[in-house]
XYZ file of C-alpha atoms in Angstrom:
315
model
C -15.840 -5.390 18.820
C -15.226 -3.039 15.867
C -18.766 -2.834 13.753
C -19.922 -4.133 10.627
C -18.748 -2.293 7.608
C -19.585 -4.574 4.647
C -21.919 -6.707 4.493
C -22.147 -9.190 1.554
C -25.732 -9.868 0.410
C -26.624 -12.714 -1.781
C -30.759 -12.570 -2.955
C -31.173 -9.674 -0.735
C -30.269 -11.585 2.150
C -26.928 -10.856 3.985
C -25.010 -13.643 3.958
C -21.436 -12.273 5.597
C -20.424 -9.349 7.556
C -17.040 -7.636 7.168
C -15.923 -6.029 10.719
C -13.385 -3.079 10.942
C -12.528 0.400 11.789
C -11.831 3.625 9.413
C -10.745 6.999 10.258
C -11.008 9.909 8.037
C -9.193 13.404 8.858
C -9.643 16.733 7.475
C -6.444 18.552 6.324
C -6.052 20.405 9.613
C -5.324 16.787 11.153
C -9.583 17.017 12.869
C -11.609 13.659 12.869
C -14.060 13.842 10.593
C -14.929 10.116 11.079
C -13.673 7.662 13.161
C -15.753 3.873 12.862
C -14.019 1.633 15.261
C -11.083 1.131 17.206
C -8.941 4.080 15.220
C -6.376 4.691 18.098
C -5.446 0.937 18.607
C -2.230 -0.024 16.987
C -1.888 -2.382 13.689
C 0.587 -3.358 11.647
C 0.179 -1.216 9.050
C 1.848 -3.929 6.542
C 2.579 -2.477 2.970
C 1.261 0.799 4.059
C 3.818 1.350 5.565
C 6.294 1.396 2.067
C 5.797 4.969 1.209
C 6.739 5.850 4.979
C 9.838 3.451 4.452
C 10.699 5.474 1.117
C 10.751 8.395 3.013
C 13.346 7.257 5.351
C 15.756 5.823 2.673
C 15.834 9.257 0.877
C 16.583 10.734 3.774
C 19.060 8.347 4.655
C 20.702 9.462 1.322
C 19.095 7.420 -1.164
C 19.508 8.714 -4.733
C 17.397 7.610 -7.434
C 17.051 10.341 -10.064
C 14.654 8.054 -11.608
C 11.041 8.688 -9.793
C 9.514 5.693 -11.285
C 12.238 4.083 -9.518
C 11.124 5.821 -6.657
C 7.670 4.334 -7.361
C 8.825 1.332 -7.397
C 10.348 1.327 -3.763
C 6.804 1.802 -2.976
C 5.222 -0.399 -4.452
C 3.279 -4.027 -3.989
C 3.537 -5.061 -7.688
C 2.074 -7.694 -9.141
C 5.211 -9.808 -10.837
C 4.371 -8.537 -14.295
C 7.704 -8.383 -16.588
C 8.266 -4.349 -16.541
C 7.891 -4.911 -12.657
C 10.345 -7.793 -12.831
C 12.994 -5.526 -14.790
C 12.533 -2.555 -13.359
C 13.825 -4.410 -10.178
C 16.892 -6.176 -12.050
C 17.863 -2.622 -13.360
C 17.677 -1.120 -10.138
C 20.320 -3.668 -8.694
C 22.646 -3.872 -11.784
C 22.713 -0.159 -11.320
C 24.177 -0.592 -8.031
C 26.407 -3.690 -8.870
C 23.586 -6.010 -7.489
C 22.257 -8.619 -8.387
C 18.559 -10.956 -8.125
C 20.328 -13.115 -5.471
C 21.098 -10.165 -3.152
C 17.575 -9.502 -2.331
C 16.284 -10.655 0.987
C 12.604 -11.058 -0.202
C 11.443 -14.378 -0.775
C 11.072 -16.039 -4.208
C 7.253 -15.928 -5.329
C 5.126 -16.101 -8.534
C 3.567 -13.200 -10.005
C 0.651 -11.850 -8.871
C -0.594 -11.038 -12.122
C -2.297 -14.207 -13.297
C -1.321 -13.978 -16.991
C 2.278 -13.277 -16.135
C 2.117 -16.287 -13.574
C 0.823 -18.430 -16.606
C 3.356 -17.397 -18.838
C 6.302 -17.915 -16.311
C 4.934 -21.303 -16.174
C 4.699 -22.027 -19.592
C 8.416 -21.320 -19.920
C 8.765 -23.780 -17.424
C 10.322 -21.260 -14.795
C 9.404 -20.785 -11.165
C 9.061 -18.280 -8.395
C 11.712 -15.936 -7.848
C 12.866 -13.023 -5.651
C 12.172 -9.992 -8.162
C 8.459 -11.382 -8.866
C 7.747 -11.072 -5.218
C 5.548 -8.000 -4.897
C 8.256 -6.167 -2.374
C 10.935 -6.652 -4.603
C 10.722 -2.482 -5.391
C 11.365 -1.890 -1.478
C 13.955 -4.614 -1.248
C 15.969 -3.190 -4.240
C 15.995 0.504 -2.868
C 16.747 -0.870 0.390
C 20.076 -2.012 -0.986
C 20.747 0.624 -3.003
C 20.852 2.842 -0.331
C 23.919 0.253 1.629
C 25.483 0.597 -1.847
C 25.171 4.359 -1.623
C 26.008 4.670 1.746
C 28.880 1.974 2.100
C 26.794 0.084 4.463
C 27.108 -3.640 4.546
C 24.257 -5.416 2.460
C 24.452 -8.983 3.774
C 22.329 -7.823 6.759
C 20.257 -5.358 5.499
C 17.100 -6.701 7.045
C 17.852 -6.908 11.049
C 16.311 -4.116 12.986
C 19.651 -2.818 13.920
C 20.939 -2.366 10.625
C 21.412 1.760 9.745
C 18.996 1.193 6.484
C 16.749 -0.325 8.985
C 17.309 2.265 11.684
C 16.616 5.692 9.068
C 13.626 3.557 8.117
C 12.067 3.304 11.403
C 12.969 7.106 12.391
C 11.177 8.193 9.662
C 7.999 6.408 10.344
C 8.003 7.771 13.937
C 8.570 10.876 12.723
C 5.968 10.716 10.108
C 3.071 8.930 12.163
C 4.142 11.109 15.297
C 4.166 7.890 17.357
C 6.379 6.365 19.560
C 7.065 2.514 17.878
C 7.553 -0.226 20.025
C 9.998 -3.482 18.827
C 9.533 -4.652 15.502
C 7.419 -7.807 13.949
C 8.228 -9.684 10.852
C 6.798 -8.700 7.538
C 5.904 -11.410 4.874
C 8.661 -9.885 3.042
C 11.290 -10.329 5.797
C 11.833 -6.633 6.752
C 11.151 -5.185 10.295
C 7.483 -4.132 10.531
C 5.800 -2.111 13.108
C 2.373 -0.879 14.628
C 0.429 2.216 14.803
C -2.945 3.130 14.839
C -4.756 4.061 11.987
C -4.952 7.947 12.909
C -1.490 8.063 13.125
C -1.310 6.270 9.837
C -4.016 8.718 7.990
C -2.011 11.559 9.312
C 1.261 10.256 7.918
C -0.248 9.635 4.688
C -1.554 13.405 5.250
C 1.848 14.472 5.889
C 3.098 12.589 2.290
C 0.857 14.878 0.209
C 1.933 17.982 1.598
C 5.577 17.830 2.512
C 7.881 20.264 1.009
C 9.369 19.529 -2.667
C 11.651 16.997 -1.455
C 10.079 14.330 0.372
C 6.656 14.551 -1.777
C 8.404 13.208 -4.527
C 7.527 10.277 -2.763
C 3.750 10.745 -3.113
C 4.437 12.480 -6.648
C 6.615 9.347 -7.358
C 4.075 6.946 -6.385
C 1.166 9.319 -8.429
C 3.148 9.590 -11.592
C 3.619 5.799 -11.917
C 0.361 4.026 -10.362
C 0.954 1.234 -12.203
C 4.661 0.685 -11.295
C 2.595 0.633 -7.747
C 0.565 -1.974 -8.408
C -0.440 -3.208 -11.792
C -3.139 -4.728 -14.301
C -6.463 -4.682 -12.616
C -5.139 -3.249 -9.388
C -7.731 -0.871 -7.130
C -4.349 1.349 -5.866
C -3.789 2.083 -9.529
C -7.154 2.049 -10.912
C -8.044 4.745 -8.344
C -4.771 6.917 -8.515
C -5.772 7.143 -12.077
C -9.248 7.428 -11.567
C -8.654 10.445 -9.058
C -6.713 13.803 -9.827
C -4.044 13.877 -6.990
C -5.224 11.011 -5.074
C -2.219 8.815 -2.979
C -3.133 5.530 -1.785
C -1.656 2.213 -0.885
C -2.930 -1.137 0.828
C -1.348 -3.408 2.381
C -2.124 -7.336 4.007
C -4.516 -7.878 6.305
C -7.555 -5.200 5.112
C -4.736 -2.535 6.222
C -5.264 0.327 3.432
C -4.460 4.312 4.013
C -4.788 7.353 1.455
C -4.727 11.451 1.052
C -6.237 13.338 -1.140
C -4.365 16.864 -2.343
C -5.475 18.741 0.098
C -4.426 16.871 2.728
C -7.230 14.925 3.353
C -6.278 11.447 4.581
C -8.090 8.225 5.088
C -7.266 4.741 7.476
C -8.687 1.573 7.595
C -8.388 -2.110 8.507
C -10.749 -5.525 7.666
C -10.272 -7.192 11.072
C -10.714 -10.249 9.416
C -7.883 -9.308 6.807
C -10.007 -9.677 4.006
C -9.436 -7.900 0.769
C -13.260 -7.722 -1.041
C -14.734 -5.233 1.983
C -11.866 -2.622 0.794
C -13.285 -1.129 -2.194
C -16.831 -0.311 -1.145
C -14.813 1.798 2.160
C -12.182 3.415 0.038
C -14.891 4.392 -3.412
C -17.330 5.146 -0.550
C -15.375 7.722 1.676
C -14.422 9.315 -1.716
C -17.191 9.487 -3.299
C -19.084 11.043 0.318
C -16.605 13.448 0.141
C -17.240 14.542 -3.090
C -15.311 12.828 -5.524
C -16.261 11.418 -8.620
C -15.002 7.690 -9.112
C -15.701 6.143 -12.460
C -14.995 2.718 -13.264
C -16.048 1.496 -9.892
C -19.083 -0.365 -9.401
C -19.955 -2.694 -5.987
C -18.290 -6.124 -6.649
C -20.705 -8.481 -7.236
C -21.795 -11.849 -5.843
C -21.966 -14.716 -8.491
C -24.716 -17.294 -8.753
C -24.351 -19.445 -11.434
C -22.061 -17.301 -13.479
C -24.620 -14.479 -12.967
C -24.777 -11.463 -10.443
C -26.941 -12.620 -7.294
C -25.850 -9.511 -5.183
C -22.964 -7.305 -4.130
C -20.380 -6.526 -1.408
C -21.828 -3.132 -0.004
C -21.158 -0.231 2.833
C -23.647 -0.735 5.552
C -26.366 2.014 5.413
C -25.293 4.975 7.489
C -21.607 3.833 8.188
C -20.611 7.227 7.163
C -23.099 9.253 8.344
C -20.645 10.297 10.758
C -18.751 12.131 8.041
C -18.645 15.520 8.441
């Protein structure tokens, strides 16, 4: 069993536990911490879009636009530049909202989900927060003169560059491919596989760390209003990081410095006291980021915190 690394304390008594496991490697690819199960595979979910962007460039993608780029990376939340940026990446390509695979969905973003409502429309494909990976998915068939009706089976060559380059990039061997929420294959690797891919993103050669510079250029194409990936990409010089379902989140700093983790529980709350943690052990200053807080009556009764001496391993 992986060990407690939140623990959520209400009156200064603990109330729930968060279990998981975190790696953290030092730009010569040495553990510097590793809480957990760090060499068991997960699916790395959404983590895993940065890896995929890789692949599609290589592949042949080209998308002289790098917030473009960004936004085959991202998990955005629905809001209405996210929404066009999507429709203008398929009408460049002679696509259009019905050719994506994703499913329909709401925005994340709660006021943009209100006012989608209000104009009494409903969920649909581009608001769905993989909408960015779908669209340079098919831009690369387009591209490439590869069919785009089945862009999504495992066999498919868009699917095939994509799961080259996250061998190649983790430096595992993949087994066969899940499901992802969004439709598109999915696999597992272990989260020190994953932090050194991440590792690998930051310092690649001019070419494929226009991914990374992509992604840090345009955090909020990433994610969006009130989102920790872009709140922390602008918070910290350099930094890369992305999350993904299921308490799966990865990161590098500039130097190559490179972080894994997954919630075993899949929650979301334990991930920002791990990720402003690590950073902040290691060094870096992280404003804006306080412990989220437990409510009592509309009034702070506690916080979601690092157990004491989870990181004392760091070194």
């Amino acid at each position: 069993m992986n060990p407690i690394l939140v623990e959520v304390r209400r009156g200064g008594v603990v109330e729930s536990v968060h279990r998981g496991s975190v790696v953290v490697l030092a730009p010569d690819g040495r553990v510097r911490l590793a809480v957990g199960e760090v060499d068991k595979p997960v699916f790395t979910r959404s983590c895993n879009k940065p890896l995929q962007a890789v692949g599609l460039l290589r592949a042949g993608l080209d998308l002289p636009d790098d917030a473009d780029l960004a936004m085959a990376c991202a998990s955005h939340s629905g809001e209405p530049d996210h929404v066009d940026r999507v429709i203008r990446i398929l009408a460049k390509h002679g696509l259009a909202e019905s050719d994506l695979g994703c499913p329909p969905d709401w925005p994340m973003h709660e006021d943009s989900r209100h006012r989608v409502i209000a104009a009494g429309g409903g969920p649909r494909a581009a608001a769905m927060n993989c909408s960015g990976k779908h669209a340079a998915m098919l831009a690369t068939c387009v591209q490439r003169g590869w069919d785009t009706g089945g862009y999504l089976a495992p066999g498919h060559p868009v699917q095939a560059a994509v799961a080259d380059a996250i061998a190649s990039l983790t430096g595992e061997a993949l087994g066969a491919p899940a499901v992802d929420g969004c439709g598109a294959p999915l696999f597992a690797v272990s989260l020190t596989a994953l932090a050194a891919a991440y590792a690998r993103l930051v310092t690649a050669s001019l070419g494929e760390r226009r991914v990374a510079d992509a992604m840090r250029a345009y955090p909020y194409l990433v994610g969006g209003t009130d989102r920790d990936d872009t709140d922390l990409m602008r918070a910290v010089p350099g930094l890369l990081v992305k999350g993904g379902a299921e308490g799966v989140h990865a990161l590098a700093l500039p130097d190559g410095t490179a972080l894994a983790m997954k919630i075993d529980d899949g929650a979301a709350r334990p991930r920002t006291p791990v990720l402003v943690g690590v950073l902040r052990a290691l060094g870096w200053a992280v404003p804006g980021f306080a412990e989220p807080v437990v409510l009592g009556g509309g009034a702070p009764v506690g916080a979601v915190r690092l157990v004491d001496g989870i990181l004392a391993g760091l070194i």
